[in-house]
Coordinates of C-alpha atoms in Angstrom, one line a residue:
M1 CA 32.4 36.2 157.0
S2 CA 30.4 37.8 159.8
L3 CA 31.7 39.9 162.7
S4 CA 31.1 36.9 165.0
A5 CA 33.3 34.6 162.9
P6 CA 36.9 35.9 163.0
A7 CA 39.6 34.4 160.8
R8 CA 41.3 31.3 162.2
R9 CA 44.9 32.1 163.3
L10 CA 48.0 30.2 164.3
V11 CA 50.1 32.1 166.9
L12 CA 53.7 31.0 167.6
W13 CA 54.9 32.3 171.0
C14 CA 58.4 32.2 172.4
P15 CA 58.2 32.2 176.2
D16 CA 60.4 34.7 178.0
W17 CA 61.7 36.1 174.8
S18 CA 63.3 39.1 176.4
V19 CA 65.5 36.7 178.5
V20 CA 66.2 34.5 175.5
A21 CA 67.3 37.5 173.4
A22 CA 69.4 39.0 176.2
C23 CA 71.2 35.6 176.8
A24 CA 71.7 35.2 173.0
S25 CA 73.2 38.7 172.8
A26 CA 75.5 37.9 175.7
R27 CA 76.3 34.5 174.2
V28 CA 74.8 32.7 177.2
S29 CA 72.6 29.7 176.7
P30 CA 69.0 30.5 177.9
H31 CA 68.4 26.8 178.4
S32 CA 71.2 26.3 180.9
A33 CA 70.7 25.8 184.5
S34 CA 71.8 29.4 185.3
A35 CA 69.1 31.9 186.4
A36 CA 68.6 35.1 184.4
A37 CA 66.1 37.9 184.4
V38 CA 65.5 41.1 182.4
V39 CA 64.8 44.2 184.5
A40 CA 63.1 47.5 183.5
G41 CA 62.5 50.3 186.0
N42 CA 64.1 48.2 188.8
R43 CA 61.5 45.5 188.4
V44 CA 61.7 42.1 186.7
V45 CA 59.8 42.0 183.4
S46 CA 60.9 38.5 182.4
C47 CA 62.9 35.6 183.9
S48 CA 64.2 32.2 182.9
P49 CA 62.7 28.9 184.2
A50 CA 65.6 28.5 186.6
A51 CA 65.0 31.9 188.1
R52 CA 61.3 31.1 188.5
K53 CA 62.2 27.9 190.2
A54 CA 64.2 29.9 192.7
G55 CA 61.2 32.2 193.5
V56 CA 61.7 35.0 191.0
V57 CA 58.5 36.3 189.3
S58 CA 57.6 39.1 187.0
G59 CA 57.0 42.4 188.7
M60 CA 59.3 41.7 191.6
R61 CA 61.8 44.3 192.6
R62 CA 65.4 43.6 191.5
R63 CA 66.8 43.6 195.0
E64 CA 64.2 41.1 196.2
A65 CA 64.8 38.9 193.2
Q66 CA 68.5 38.9 193.9
S67 CA 67.9 38.0 197.5
R68 CA 65.9 35.0 196.5
C69 CA 68.3 34.0 193.8
P70 CA 71.9 35.3 194.6
E71 CA 73.3 33.8 191.4
L72 CA 70.7 35.6 189.2
T73 CA 72.2 37.2 186.1
V74 CA 70.4 40.5 185.4
F75 CA 70.0 42.1 182.0
T76 CA 68.6 45.5 181.1
A77 CA 65.5 45.6 179.0
D78 CA 66.2 46.5 175.4
E79 CA 63.3 46.6 172.8
D80 CA 65.8 47.1 169.9
R81 CA 67.7 43.9 170.9
D82 CA 64.5 41.9 171.3
A83 CA 63.1 43.0 167.9
R84 CA 66.5 42.5 166.1
L85 CA 67.1 39.0 167.3
F86 CA 63.5 37.9 166.7
E87 CA 63.9 38.4 163.0
S88 CA 65.5 34.9 162.8
V89 CA 62.3 33.4 164.2
A90 CA 60.1 35.3 161.9
S91 CA 62.2 34.3 158.9
A92 CA 62.1 30.6 160.0
V93 CA 58.2 30.8 160.2
E94 CA 58.0 32.6 156.8
E95 CA 60.0 29.8 155.1
L96 CA 57.0 27.5 155.7
V97 CA 54.0 29.8 155.9
V98 CA 53.2 33.0 154.0
G99 CA 51.4 36.0 155.6
V100 CA 53.6 36.2 158.7
E101 CA 52.6 39.1 161.1
V102 CA 54.9 40.1 163.9
V103 CA 52.6 41.1 166.7
R104 CA 55.5 41.9 169.0
P105 CA 59.0 40.5 169.6
G106 CA 58.3 36.9 170.8
L107 CA 54.9 36.5 169.1
V108 CA 54.0 36.0 165.5
A109 CA 50.7 35.2 163.9
V110 CA 49.9 33.5 160.6
P111 CA 46.6 32.6 158.8
V112 CA 46.0 28.8 158.8
G113 CA 43.5 28.5 155.9
G114 CA 45.8 27.6 153.0
A115 CA 48.7 26.2 155.2
T116 CA 46.5 23.5 156.8
A117 CA 45.5 22.2 153.3
Y118 CA 49.1 22.1 152.2
F119 CA 50.5 20.3 155.3
G120 CA 47.5 18.1 155.9
G121 CA 45.9 19.6 158.9
E122 CA 46.5 22.0 161.8
L123 CA 48.5 19.5 164.0
P124 CA 51.0 18.6 161.2
L125 CA 51.4 22.3 160.5
A126 CA 52.1 23.1 164.1
E127 CA 54.6 20.2 164.4
Q128 CA 56.4 21.3 161.3
L129 CA 56.7 24.9 162.5
M130 CA 58.0 24.0 166.0
D131 CA 60.6 21.7 164.5
H132 CA 61.6 24.2 161.9
V133 CA 62.0 27.1 164.3
A134 CA 64.0 25.0 166.7
A135 CA 66.3 23.8 164.0
H136 CA 66.8 27.1 162.2
A137 CA 66.4 29.7 165.0
G138 CA 67.5 27.6 167.9
V139 CA 64.7 28.6 170.3
E140 CA 61.8 26.8 171.9
C141 CA 58.3 27.9 171.1
Q142 CA 54.6 27.1 171.8
I143 CA 51.8 27.2 169.3
G144 CA 48.1 27.8 169.7
I145 CA 45.3 27.9 167.1
A146 CA 41.9 29.6 167.6
D147 CA 39.4 31.9 165.9
G148 CA 40.8 35.4 166.2
L149 CA 44.2 36.8 167.2
F150 CA 43.3 37.3 170.9
A151 CA 42.0 33.8 171.5
A152 CA 44.9 32.3 169.5
T153 CA 47.4 34.3 171.6
L154 CA 46.0 32.9 174.8
A155 CA 45.8 29.4 173.3
A156 CA 49.5 29.7 172.4
Q157 CA 50.4 30.6 175.9
R158 CA 48.7 27.4 177.0
G159 CA 49.8 25.3 174.1
V160 CA 46.3 24.3 173.1
F161 CA 44.2 24.2 169.9
V162 CA 40.7 25.6 170.2
E163 CA 38.0 24.1 167.9
P164 CA 36.4 26.4 165.3
G165 CA 33.6 28.4 166.9
A166 CA 34.6 27.4 170.4
A167 CA 36.6 30.6 171.2
P168 CA 34.0 32.1 173.6
E169 CA 33.8 28.9 175.6
F170 CA 37.6 28.7 175.8
L171 CA 37.9 32.3 177.0
A172 CA 35.0 32.3 179.5
P173 CA 36.8 30.7 182.5
L174 CA 40.0 32.7 182.1
N175 CA 41.0 35.4 184.5
I176 CA 39.9 38.9 183.6
A177 CA 43.5 40.0 183.8
E178 CA 44.2 38.2 180.5
L179 CA 42.5 41.1 178.7
D180 CA 45.5 43.2 179.5
Q181 CA 48.0 41.7 177.0
P182 CA 51.3 43.5 176.5
G183 CA 50.8 46.6 174.4
S184 CA 47.0 46.7 174.9
E185 CA 47.1 49.4 177.7
R186 CA 44.0 48.0 179.4
A187 CA 45.4 47.8 182.9
E188 CA 43.0 50.5 184.3
L189 CA 40.0 48.8 182.7
V190 CA 40.9 45.4 184.1
D191 CA 41.5 46.8 187.6
L192 CA 38.0 48.5 187.4
L193 CA 36.3 45.4 186.2
R194 CA 37.9 43.4 189.0
R195 CA 36.7 45.9 191.6
L196 CA 33.2 45.7 190.1
G197 CA 33.3 41.9 190.8
L198 CA 33.9 40.7 187.3
R199 CA 36.6 38.1 187.8
T200 CA 36.5 36.1 184.6
I201 CA 36.3 37.0 180.9
G202 CA 33.0 35.1 180.6
A203 CA 31.4 37.3 183.3
F204 CA 32.5 40.4 181.3
A205 CA 31.3 39.0 178.0
A206 CA 27.9 38.3 179.5
L207 CA 27.2 42.1 179.9
A208 CA 25.2 43.8 177.2
E209 CA 27.3 45.6 174.6
R210 CA 25.2 48.8 175.0
D211 CA 25.9 48.9 178.7
V212 CA 29.6 48.3 178.3
T213 CA 29.9 51.0 175.7
A214 CA 28.0 53.5 177.8
R215 CA 30.1 52.8 180.9
F216 CA 33.6 52.1 179.6
G217 CA 33.7 53.8 176.2
L218 CA 35.7 52.6 173.2
T219 CA 38.3 50.8 175.3
G220 CA 35.6 48.7 177.0
L221 CA 33.9 48.0 173.7
V222 CA 37.1 46.6 172.2
A223 CA 37.8 44.5 175.3
H224 CA 34.2 43.3 175.3
R225 CA 34.5 42.2 171.6
L226 CA 37.6 40.2 172.5
A227 CA 35.9 38.6 175.5
R228 CA 33.2 37.3 173.2
G229 CA 35.7 35.7 170.9
R230 CA 35.7 38.3 168.2
D231 CA 38.6 40.1 166.6
E232 CA 39.8 43.3 168.1
R233 CA 39.1 45.0 164.7
P234 CA 36.3 43.8 162.4
P235 CA 37.4 41.8 159.3
F236 CA 37.5 43.2 155.8
R237 CA 39.6 46.2 156.4
R238 CA 39.5 48.7 153.6
T239 CA 42.1 48.2 150.9
P240 CA 44.6 51.0 151.0
P241 CA 44.9 53.0 147.8
P242 CA 48.3 52.7 146.1
E243 CA 49.2 56.4 146.6
L244 CA 49.5 55.8 150.4
E245 CA 52.5 53.7 149.9
L246 CA 55.9 55.4 150.5
V247 CA 58.6 54.3 148.1
E248 CA 62.2 55.6 148.6
S249 CA 65.4 54.7 146.7
F250 CA 68.9 55.1 148.2
D251 CA 72.1 55.9 146.4
P252 CA 74.5 54.8 147.9
A253 CA 72.6 51.8 149.3
L254 CA 71.9 51.5 153.1
D255 CA 74.2 49.0 154.6
R256 CA 74.6 50.4 158.1
V257 CA 72.0 50.4 160.9
D258 CA 72.8 53.9 162.2
T259 CA 72.3 55.4 158.7
A260 CA 69.1 53.4 158.3
A261 CA 67.8 54.6 161.7
F262 CA 68.4 58.2 160.8
T263 CA 66.6 57.7 157.4
A264 CA 63.8 55.9 159.1
R265 CA 62.9 58.9 161.2
T266 CA 62.4 61.1 158.1
L267 CA 60.5 58.5 156.2
A268 CA 58.2 57.7 159.1
T269 CA 57.2 61.4 159.5
R270 CA 56.4 61.6 155.7
F271 CA 54.5 58.3 155.8
H272 CA 52.4 59.2 158.8
S273 CA 51.8 62.8 157.5
G274 CA 50.4 61.3 154.3
L275 CA 48.0 59.1 156.2
A276 CA 47.0 61.8 158.6
A277 CA 46.2 64.3 155.8
R278 CA 43.5 61.8 154.6
G279 CA 42.2 61.2 158.2
L280 CA 43.7 57.7 158.3
A281 CA 46.0 55.8 160.6
C282 CA 47.9 52.5 160.1
T283 CA 47.5 49.4 162.3
R284 CA 49.4 46.9 160.1
L285 CA 52.7 48.2 158.6
G286 CA 54.4 46.4 155.7
I287 CA 58.1 47.0 155.4
Y288 CA 59.6 45.8 152.1
A289 CA 63.1 46.3 150.8
T290 CA 65.1 45.5 147.7
T291 CA 68.9 45.1 147.8
E292 CA 71.4 46.1 145.1
N293 CA 71.7 42.5 144.2
G294 CA 68.0 42.1 143.7
E295 CA 67.1 40.3 146.9
E296 CA 63.6 40.9 148.2
L297 CA 63.0 41.4 151.9
G298 CA 59.7 42.0 153.6
R299 CA 58.0 41.9 157.0
V300 CA 54.5 42.9 158.3
W301 CA 54.2 44.4 161.8
R302 CA 50.8 44.4 163.5
C303 CA 50.0 46.9 166.3
A304 CA 47.1 47.0 168.8
E305 CA 46.9 50.8 168.6
P306 CA 47.3 53.0 165.5
L307 CA 50.9 53.8 164.8
T308 CA 52.3 57.2 165.3
A309 CA 55.3 58.5 163.4
D310 CA 57.6 57.4 166.2
G311 CA 56.0 54.0 166.2
V312 CA 56.6 53.6 162.4
A313 CA 60.2 54.8 162.8
D314 CA 60.9 52.3 165.6
R315 CA 59.6 49.4 163.6
V316 CA 61.6 50.4 160.5
R317 CA 64.7 50.7 162.6
W318 CA 64.0 47.3 164.3
Q319 CA 63.5 45.7 161.0
F320 CA 66.8 47.1 159.5
E321 CA 68.6 45.8 162.6
G322 CA 67.1 42.4 162.0
W323 CA 68.1 42.4 158.4
L324 CA 71.6 43.9 158.6
R325 CA 72.7 42.4 161.9
T326 CA 71.4 38.9 161.6
G327 CA 74.0 36.2 162.0
D328 CA 72.1 33.1 160.8
G329 CA 73.2 33.3 157.2
N330 CA 70.1 35.2 156.1
R331 CA 71.9 38.6 156.0
P332 CA 71.5 40.2 152.6
T333 CA 74.6 40.2 150.3
A334 CA 74.3 44.0 149.6
G335 CA 72.8 47.2 151.0
V336 CA 69.2 48.2 150.6
S337 CA 68.6 50.3 147.5
L338 CA 64.8 50.5 147.6
L339 CA 62.4 50.7 150.6
R340 CA 58.6 50.5 150.5
L341 CA 56.3 51.3 153.5
V342 CA 52.9 49.9 152.9
P343 CA 49.8 50.5 155.1
E344 CA 48.5 47.0 155.1
E345 CA 45.5 47.9 157.3
L346 CA 44.0 51.2 158.1
V347 CA 41.6 52.7 160.6
E348 CA 40.0 56.2 160.7
G349 CA 42.3 58.8 162.1
E350 CA 40.0 59.6 165.0
S351 CA 41.3 56.3 166.6
L352 CA 44.5 58.2 167.4
Q353 CA 45.0 59.7 170.9
L354 CA 46.1 63.3 170.2
G355 CA 48.7 65.0 172.4
L356 CA 48.8 68.5 173.9
W357 CA 49.3 70.2 170.5
P358 CA 46.9 69.3 167.7
G359 CA 47.9 66.8 165.0
G360 CA 50.0 64.3 166.9
G361 CA 50.6 61.9 169.8
A362 CA 52.4 62.7 173.0
A363 CA 55.8 62.0 171.6
E364 CA 55.2 62.8 167.9
H365 CA 56.8 65.6 165.9
T366 CA 54.2 67.7 164.1
P367 CA 54.3 71.3 162.8
E368 CA 52.4 72.4 165.9
S369 CA 54.6 70.6 168.4
D370 CA 57.8 71.7 166.6
R371 CA 56.7 75.3 166.6
A372 CA 55.9 75.1 170.3
G373 CA 59.3 73.5 170.9
R374 CA 61.1 76.3 169.0
S375 CA 59.3 78.9 171.1
L376 CA 60.3 77.2 174.3
V377 CA 63.9 77.0 173.2
H378 CA 63.8 80.7 172.4
V379 CA 62.5 81.5 175.9
Q380 CA 65.3 79.4 177.3
G381 CA 67.8 81.5 175.4
L382 CA 66.4 84.6 177.2
L383 CA 66.0 83.1 180.7
G384 CA 68.5 80.3 180.8
P385 CA 68.1 76.5 180.8
E386 CA 66.2 76.5 184.1
G387 CA 63.8 79.1 182.8
V388 CA 61.5 76.6 181.1
V389 CA 60.7 73.4 182.9
T390 CA 58.1 70.6 182.6
A391 CA 56.7 68.6 185.4
V392 CA 57.4 64.8 185.6
L393 CA 55.4 62.6 188.0
E394 CA 57.6 60.3 190.0
G395 CA 57.3 58.0 193.0
G396 CA 57.2 59.8 196.3
R397 CA 55.6 59.7 199.8
G398 CA 54.3 63.3 200.0
P399 CA 52.6 65.5 197.4
G400 CA 55.6 67.8 197.0
E401 CA 58.0 64.9 196.5
R402 CA 56.1 63.3 193.6
V403 CA 56.7 66.1 191.1
R404 CA 60.1 66.8 189.6
L405 CA 60.7 69.8 187.3
V406 CA 62.9 69.0 184.3
P407 CA 64.4 71.7 182.1
W408 CA 63.0 71.7 178.6
G409 CA 65.0 69.5 176.2
E410 CA 66.5 67.3 178.9
R411 CA 65.7 63.7 179.4
R412 CA 62.4 63.4 181.4
S413 CA 63.1 59.9 182.8
R414 CA 65.8 58.6 185.1
G415 CA 65.8 55.3 183.4
E416 CA 62.4 54.2 184.8
P417 CA 59.1 53.9 183.0
A418 CA 56.9 57.0 182.9
D419 CA 54.2 55.3 185.0
K420 CA 56.6 54.9 188.0
G421 CA 54.9 57.9 189.4
D422 CA 52.2 55.6 190.5
A423 CA 54.5 53.2 192.3
P424 CA 53.4 51.9 195.7
W425 CA 55.8 53.8 197.9
P426 CA 55.9 52.7 201.5
G427 CA 54.1 55.2 203.7
R428 CA 52.7 57.0 200.8
L429 CA 49.8 59.3 201.7
P430 CA 46.4 57.9 200.6
A431 CA 44.5 59.8 197.9
P432 CA 43.6 62.4 197.3
S433 CA 46.6 64.7 197.5
P434 CA 46.1 68.3 198.8
A435 CA 45.3 70.9 196.3
T436 CA 47.8 73.4 197.7
V437 CA 51.3 72.5 198.9
H438 CA 52.9 75.2 201.1
D439 CA 56.6 76.1 200.5
P440 CA 57.9 76.8 203.1
P441 CA 55.3 75.1 205.4
P442 CA 54.1 77.2 208.3
A443 CA 54.6 75.9 211.8
A444 CA 51.6 74.4 213.6
V445 CA 50.8 73.5 217.2
V446 CA 48.6 70.5 217.8
T447 CA 47.1 70.1 221.3
A448 CA 45.0 67.5 223.0
A449 CA 41.8 68.1 225.0
D450 CA 43.8 68.6 228.2
G451 CA 46.0 71.2 226.6
T452 CA 49.2 69.1 226.2
E453 CA 51.0 69.2 222.8
V454 CA 50.5 66.1 220.6
G455 CA 53.5 64.4 219.1
I456 CA 54.5 61.0 217.6
T457 CA 55.5 58.1 219.8
A458 CA 58.2 55.5 219.1
R459 CA 55.5 53.2 217.8
N460 CA 54.5 55.8 215.2
E461 CA 51.3 56.8 217.0
V462 CA 50.0 60.1 218.2
T463 CA 50.6 60.7 221.9
A464 CA 46.9 61.8 222.3
A465 CA 43.9 62.5 220.2
P466 CA 44.2 65.9 218.5
S467 CA 41.7 68.4 219.8
Q468 CA 42.9 71.8 218.6
V469 CA 45.3 73.1 215.9
A470 CA 46.9 76.5 215.7
F471 CA 49.1 77.9 213.0
G472 CA 49.9 81.3 211.4
D473 CA 48.6 84.3 213.2
G474 CA 45.3 82.8 214.1
G475 CA 44.2 81.2 217.3
P476 CA 43.4 77.5 218.0
R477 CA 40.8 75.8 215.9
R478 CA 38.7 72.8 216.9
V479 CA 39.5 69.5 215.2
V480 CA 36.4 68.0 213.7
E481 CA 38.0 64.8 212.3
W482 CA 41.5 63.4 212.0
A483 CA 43.2 60.4 210.5
G484 CA 46.7 59.0 210.6
P485 CA 49.5 59.2 211.2
W486 CA 51.2 57.8 208.0
V487 CA 54.9 57.1 208.6
V488 CA 57.1 58.1 205.7
Q489 CA 60.6 57.7 207.0
A490 CA 62.2 54.6 208.5
R491 CA 65.0 56.4 210.4
W492 CA 62.7 58.9 212.0
W493 CA 64.6 58.7 215.3
A494 CA 67.9 60.0 213.9
P495 CA 68.5 63.3 215.6
D496 CA 70.1 65.0 212.6
S497 CA 67.7 63.6 210.0
E498 CA 65.9 66.0 207.6
G499 CA 62.5 66.0 206.0
A500 CA 59.2 64.3 207.0
H501 CA 58.7 61.7 209.6
A502 CA 54.9 61.2 209.6
R503 CA 51.8 62.9 208.3
L504 CA 48.4 63.5 209.8
Q505 CA 45.1 64.7 208.2
V506 CA 42.9 67.0 210.2
V507 CA 39.6 68.6 209.4
L508 CA 39.2 71.9 211.3
D509 CA 36.1 73.9 212.1
A510 CA 36.2 77.1 210.0
E511 CA 35.3 79.1 213.1
R512 CA 37.7 79.5 215.9
R513 CA 35.6 78.1 218.8
G514 CA 36.2 76.2 222.0
Q515 CA 37.1 72.6 222.2
G516 CA 33.6 71.2 222.5
E517 CA 33.2 67.5 222.1
P518 CA 36.2 65.3 221.4
P519 CA 37.0 64.8 217.7
V520 CA 36.2 61.7 215.6
A521 CA 39.2 59.6 214.6
R522 CA 38.8 57.6 211.4
G523 CA 41.9 55.5 212.0
R524 CA 45.2 55.0 210.2
G525 CA 45.0 54.3 206.5
E526 CA 41.5 55.8 206.2
P527 CA 41.7 59.4 205.0
V528 CA 38.9 61.7 206.2
W529 CA 39.0 64.1 203.3
R530 CA 38.1 62.3 200.0
G531 CA 36.5 65.0 198.0
E532 CA 33.2 63.1 198.1
R533 CA 31.3 65.5 200.4
A534 CA 27.6 66.3 199.8
G535 CA 28.5 70.0 199.5
P536 CA 31.5 72.2 199.6
G537 CA 33.1 72.0 203.0
E538 CA 30.6 69.7 204.5
V539 CA 31.8 66.9 206.7
A540 CA 29.1 64.3 206.2
G541 CA 29.4 62.4 202.9
P542 CA 26.7 60.7 200.8
G543 CA 24.6 58.5 203.1
E544 CA 26.5 59.7 206.2
S545 CA 25.2 61.6 209.2
A546 CA 27.2 63.9 211.4
G547 CA 28.5 62.0 214.3
P548 CA 29.9 63.1 217.7
G549 CA 32.2 65.9 217.3
E550 CA 31.3 66.6 213.6
S551 CA 29.9 69.8 212.3
A552 CA 27.4 70.4 209.6
G553 CA 28.9 73.8 208.9
Q554 CA 31.9 74.9 206.9
V555 CA 35.2 73.1 207.6
E556 CA 38.7 73.1 206.2
A557 CA 41.1 70.2 205.8
F558 CA 44.8 70.3 206.2
L559 CA 47.8 67.9 205.9
L560 CA 50.2 68.1 208.8
R561 CA 53.7 66.9 208.7
W562 CA 55.7 65.8 211.8
S563 CA 59.1 67.3 210.8
A564 CA 62.6 67.4 212.2
E565 CA 65.0 70.0 210.9
P566 CA 68.7 70.3 211.9
G567 CA 69.2 72.3 215.0
R568 CA 65.8 71.8 216.5
G569 CA 63.5 69.1 217.7
P570 CA 60.5 67.6 215.9
A571 CA 57.4 69.8 215.4
W572 CA 54.3 69.9 213.3
V573 CA 54.1 72.0 210.1
V574 CA 51.2 72.6 207.7
E575 CA 52.3 70.9 204.4
G576 CA 49.1 71.1 202.3
T577 CA 45.5 72.4 202.2
Y578 CA 42.6 70.5 200.7
D579 CA 40.1 72.5 198.7

C-alpha cells in the first residue's frame, strides 16, 4: 500500500450526539417534537432538528437561542456523559464488525476489507449496521465509506459512498472549513487559508507540498495530506513492542466508577511515562479488561493528537463508565479484575506539544511540573493564598479587563472554555493592545484646534477633531494621528456609572510643539498604531508616505479612555501606552 492509497474505511456517525446523549440521560426522547440544545461556555454546541427548525444553530449564544425558541430545553455539555452512553453504539457495531475504533463520542470507524466480503458488499454492510444500531442502541445514524478516515468522516456526514480512489475528487469542492473537524485544532489554519483566498479543499490541495510545509509547518502539512485524500498519518504504523503494554490486576475487583476513575489516573501516568521514556507517544489506545467471571471487554480509542497522561486517564474513565453504567443488558456480571492498556499505534515523542515545564503537556503531571507546583504551594504558605497567582485570559473590552489573576491551585475557569478570552466582545478595542496599562490612569486633557476641550457626544462621536493632548506634568503635545472612539459601555449616560465609556487612540509628536497642521483621522474601527511601522516610532508604515499633519520623526502612541467616576463628570484618562 502506498502513501497515496489509504485504507478504505466505514464511518458511522450519530448526528447531534451530545443532544441525543443528554436527552437519553434525562429520559427525554431526542426524536420528539420538543427542541433541545447542549450549551458550553454560554454558546450552543449541538441542537436537535426541532431546534434548528426554529432557527437555533451551533455557535449561537444561549440567550439568542432561547429568544428564537422559547420552549428550548437546554442541557450542559458533559464529555463523560457523551462517552459513557456512546458505549452502547460502539458495542452494537462491534457485534457485526471487528476492529471498531471510537474516534470521538458519536463517531466510530471500522475497516471494510473483510466485512464487505462477509456481507456481500459495502451497501449490504451499511444497511445491516444501520438496522442493527437502531434496533440495539435505539439511535439514528449515517454511514459513509471512503479511502481514509478523513474522507470517510465527511462522507458519513453527507451519507454517501465514495468510489475507491475518488477521495480527492470528493473532497475538492468542499469548503475549506471542513479541515477543522472536532478535536483537530486547525481553526487558526483554516482562518488563515480563507483570508489568503483558499475557499475550497481542492484549492488548498493544489498547492505544492514544499510550499505548504515552509509556510504552515507540521499543521499545514497534515492538513494538506488530508486535502489530497491521504490519511492523517501514514499507514504501516510501527508495531509496539510487548513491554509497552501496561497490565494491572485488582483485588478486590473494580466494580465502581469512582474507584476506577481514581485508579485510571495512576495507571495513565505510569503508561505515559513508559512511552515518554522511549521517546514515543500513543495515538490509538486499546483498553482491554477481564472480569472475575472471565468476561472479556475491549475498546480502541483513536485520537487526532498524541495522548497525554490526562488524555489516557479520561479515556480509561469514560470506558469504565460505559462498561459499568450501561443499561442495555451488556453490563458485565462481575467487577474488573485485570486491565490492559495497549498502545495500538505510536508516533515519535517529538509530536507532543510540551508545556512550560519540560516533559509534559500543559495540563500534565510530570516530575518537573509537580516540583514546581510544590514550590508555589510553599510560597503560598509564606505569603498567603493571594501571594501566588496566575494570569487567565478572559473576554473584555479593554486591555486591563481581559486578564484575571487566579490564586495558585484554584479553578482557572468560570465554567467557560479557555479560549473565551478571544470572544468577540461588543466595543472591544481593535488589536494590538497597548504594551503598558496604567494603574491608576493619569488624567488627560484633549483640546481641539480652537482650544476647546474635546468630549464624547450622545451619538458616541468626538465633539471635535483632537489637536493637542496634555497629561502629567508636561505641556500640550500635538496630535499626529487619531482613531476612534470605540464605545465600550451601553449605559454611558448614567450619571453614577463607573468605568470606561469610550476609548480613543492618539499618536502624539514626541516633542512638545505648537498645533501646526490639523491631525489626520483614520476613522472609527481603523486603529492607527498597528506595530507595523518601518522603524521604531515612525508614523508612515510600509508603502505609506507621510500625509498632512504626519511627522517623519519620533512619535508616541497612547490609548485614552473617556471615564466617569462617582462624584465627578466625564473626563479623559491615559489608559495605556504603545511601545
